[in-house]
């Protein structure tokens, strides 16, 4: 289990508690903040699951590529927002290239 999954679960739980407290107090701002934290926690947990899955694939990769693959995963663990941005940008570029043909 990666740090992202642990942080995501903690943030998700914190958001659920804040949302419930806001509901009890009748404070809509607290409820919205709780929902936002809960969604951030879910996203961070999903990111951690992806990293865990990729870590298993690195072990199955040919030996000559394992070092580079581990470096890429270490980068993704340290910079999750940058990694997500890079992947999203590549998806937009590839999607645009696919439509032109």
PDB file of N, CA, C and O in Angstrom, residues 2-3 8 14 16 19 28-29 33 36-37 42 49-50 54 65 69 77 86 98:
ATOM      1  N   UNK A   2       0.628   2.136  -0.922  1.00  0.00           N
ATOM      2  CA  UNK A   2       1.446   3.330  -1.035  1.00  0.00           C
ATOM      3  C   UNK A   2       0.979   4.422  -0.082  1.00  0.00           C
ATOM      4  O   UNK A   2      -0.115   4.364   0.471  1.00  0.00           O
ATOM      5  N   UNK A   3       1.835   5.415   0.075  1.00  0.00           N
ATOM      6  CA  UNK A   3       1.489   6.554   0.917  1.00  0.00           C
ATOM      7  C   UNK A   3       0.241   7.266   0.383  1.00  0.00           C
ATOM      8  O   UNK A   3      -0.568   7.771   1.161  1.00  0.00           O
ATOM      9  N   UNK A   8      -5.053   9.151   1.068  1.00  0.00           N
ATOM     10  CA  UNK A   8      -6.373   9.242   0.447  1.00  0.00           C
ATOM     11  C   UNK A   8      -7.468   8.728   1.365  1.00  0.00           C
ATOM     12  O   UNK A   8      -8.526   9.352   1.495  1.00  0.00           O
ATOM     13  N   UNK A  14     -11.813  12.022   6.793  1.00  0.00           N
ATOM     14  CA  UNK A  14     -11.919  13.371   7.347  1.00  0.00           C
ATOM     15  C   UNK A  14     -13.037  14.156   6.652  1.00  0.00           C
ATOM     16  O   UNK A  14     -13.804  14.874   7.303  1.00  0.00           O
ATOM     17  N   UNK A  16     -15.714  12.869   5.182  1.00  0.00           N
ATOM     18  CA  UNK A  16     -17.002  12.313   5.580  1.00  0.00           C
ATOM     19  C   UNK A  16     -17.420  12.842   6.949  1.00  0.00           C
ATOM     20  O   UNK A  16     -18.589  13.175   7.166  1.00  0.00           O
ATOM     21  N   UNK A  19     -18.387  16.505   6.559  1.00  0.00           N
ATOM     22  CA  UNK A  19     -19.680  16.594   5.888  1.00  0.00           C
ATOM     23  C   UNK A  19     -20.805  16.282   6.874  1.00  0.00           C
ATOM     24  O   UNK A  19     -21.813  16.986   6.926  1.00  0.00           O
ATOM     25  N   UNK A  28     -23.892  24.681   5.444  1.00  0.00           N
ATOM     26  CA  UNK A  28     -23.706  24.170   4.082  1.00  0.00           C
ATOM     27  C   UNK A  28     -22.263  24.316   3.608  1.00  0.00           C
ATOM     28  O   UNK A  28     -21.774  23.489   2.840  1.00  0.00           O
ATOM     29  N   UNK A  29     -21.552  25.358   4.047  1.00  0.00           N
ATOM     30  CA  UNK A  29     -20.151  25.526   3.649  1.00  0.00           C
ATOM     31  C   UNK A  29     -19.305  24.376   4.191  1.00  0.00           C
ATOM     32  O   UNK A  29     -18.452  23.838   3.491  1.00  0.00           O
ATOM     33  N   UNK A  33     -17.196  21.712   1.943  1.00  0.00           N
ATOM     34  CA  UNK A  33     -15.768  21.473   2.193  1.00  0.00           C
ATOM     35  C   UNK A  33     -15.514  19.993   2.495  1.00  0.00           C
ATOM     36  O   UNK A  33     -14.516  19.426   2.052  1.00  0.00           O
ATOM     37  N   UNK A  36     -15.682  18.055  -0.754  1.00  0.00           N
ATOM     38  CA  UNK A  36     -14.472  18.288  -1.560  1.00  0.00           C
ATOM     39  C   UNK A  36     -13.320  17.445  -1.020  1.00  0.00           C
ATOM     40  O   UNK A  36     -12.598  16.800  -1.786  1.00  0.00           O
ATOM     41  N   UNK A  37     -13.138  17.431   0.304  1.00  0.00           N
ATOM     42  CA  UNK A  37     -12.081  16.609   0.903  1.00  0.00           C
ATOM     43  C   UNK A  37     -12.306  15.131   0.608  1.00  0.00           C
ATOM     44  O   UNK A  37     -11.366  14.385   0.336  1.00  0.00           O
ATOM     45  N   UNK A  42     -10.737  10.249  -2.410  1.00  0.00           N
ATOM     46  CA  UNK A  42     -11.031   9.168  -3.355  1.00  0.00           C
ATOM     47  C   UNK A  42     -10.071   9.204  -4.545  1.00  0.00           C
ATOM     48  O   UNK A  42      -9.603   8.166  -4.998  1.00  0.00           O
ATOM     49  N   UNK A  49      -3.784   3.288  -6.072  1.00  0.00           N
ATOM     50  CA  UNK A  49      -4.056   1.949  -6.603  1.00  0.00           C
ATOM     51  C   UNK A  49      -3.403   1.759  -7.967  1.00  0.00           C
ATOM     52  O   UNK A  49      -2.877   0.680  -8.275  1.00  0.00           O
ATOM     53  N   UNK A  50      -3.426   2.794  -8.787  1.00  0.00           N
ATOM     54  CA  UNK A  50      -2.787   2.715 -10.104  1.00  0.00           C
ATOM     55  C   UNK A  50      -1.282   2.518  -9.946  1.00  0.00           C
ATOM     56  O   UNK A  50      -0.682   1.677 -10.619  1.00  0.00           O
ATOM     57  N   UNK A  54       0.978  -0.596 -11.262  1.00  0.00           N
ATOM     58  CA  UNK A  54       2.138  -0.426 -12.143  1.00  0.00           C
ATOM     59  C   UNK A  54       3.397  -1.002 -11.518  1.00  0.00           C
ATOM     60  O   UNK A  54       4.272  -1.511 -12.222  1.00  0.00           O
ATOM     61  N   UNK A  65      14.712  -3.017 -18.784  1.00  0.00           N
ATOM     62  CA  UNK A  65      13.818  -1.866 -18.651  1.00  0.00           C
ATOM     63  C   UNK A  65      13.364  -1.601 -17.218  1.00  0.00           C
ATOM     64  O   UNK A  65      12.757  -0.565 -16.951  1.00  0.00           O
ATOM     65  N   UNK A  69      11.908   1.923 -15.517  1.00  0.00           N
ATOM     66  CA  UNK A  69      10.510   1.884 -15.084  1.00  0.00           C
ATOM     67  C   UNK A  69      10.396   2.248 -13.604  1.00  0.00           C
ATOM     68  O   UNK A  69       9.487   2.976 -13.203  1.00  0.00           O
ATOM     69  N   UNK A  77       5.417   8.849  -7.805  1.00  0.00           N
ATOM     70  CA  UNK A  77       5.087   8.875  -6.370  1.00  0.00           C
ATOM     71  C   UNK A  77       5.410  10.230  -5.743  1.00  0.00           C
ATOM     72  O   UNK A  77       4.672  10.716  -4.901  1.00  0.00           O
ATOM     73  N   UNK A  86       0.804  15.452 -16.939  1.00  0.00           N
ATOM     74  CA  UNK A  86       1.512  14.923 -18.106  1.00  0.00           C
ATOM     75  C   UNK A  86       0.651  13.876 -18.825  1.00  0.00           C
ATOM     76  O   UNK A  86       0.495  13.899 -20.049  1.00  0.00           O
ATOM     77  N   UNK A  98      -6.020  11.167 -33.142  1.00  0.00           N
ATOM     78  CA  UNK A  98      -6.921  10.104 -33.574  1.00  0.00           C
ATOM     79  C   UNK A  98      -8.128  10.627 -34.325  1.00  0.00           C
ATOM     80  O   UNK A  98      -8.665   9.979 -35.202  1.00  0.00           O
TER      81      UNK A  98
END
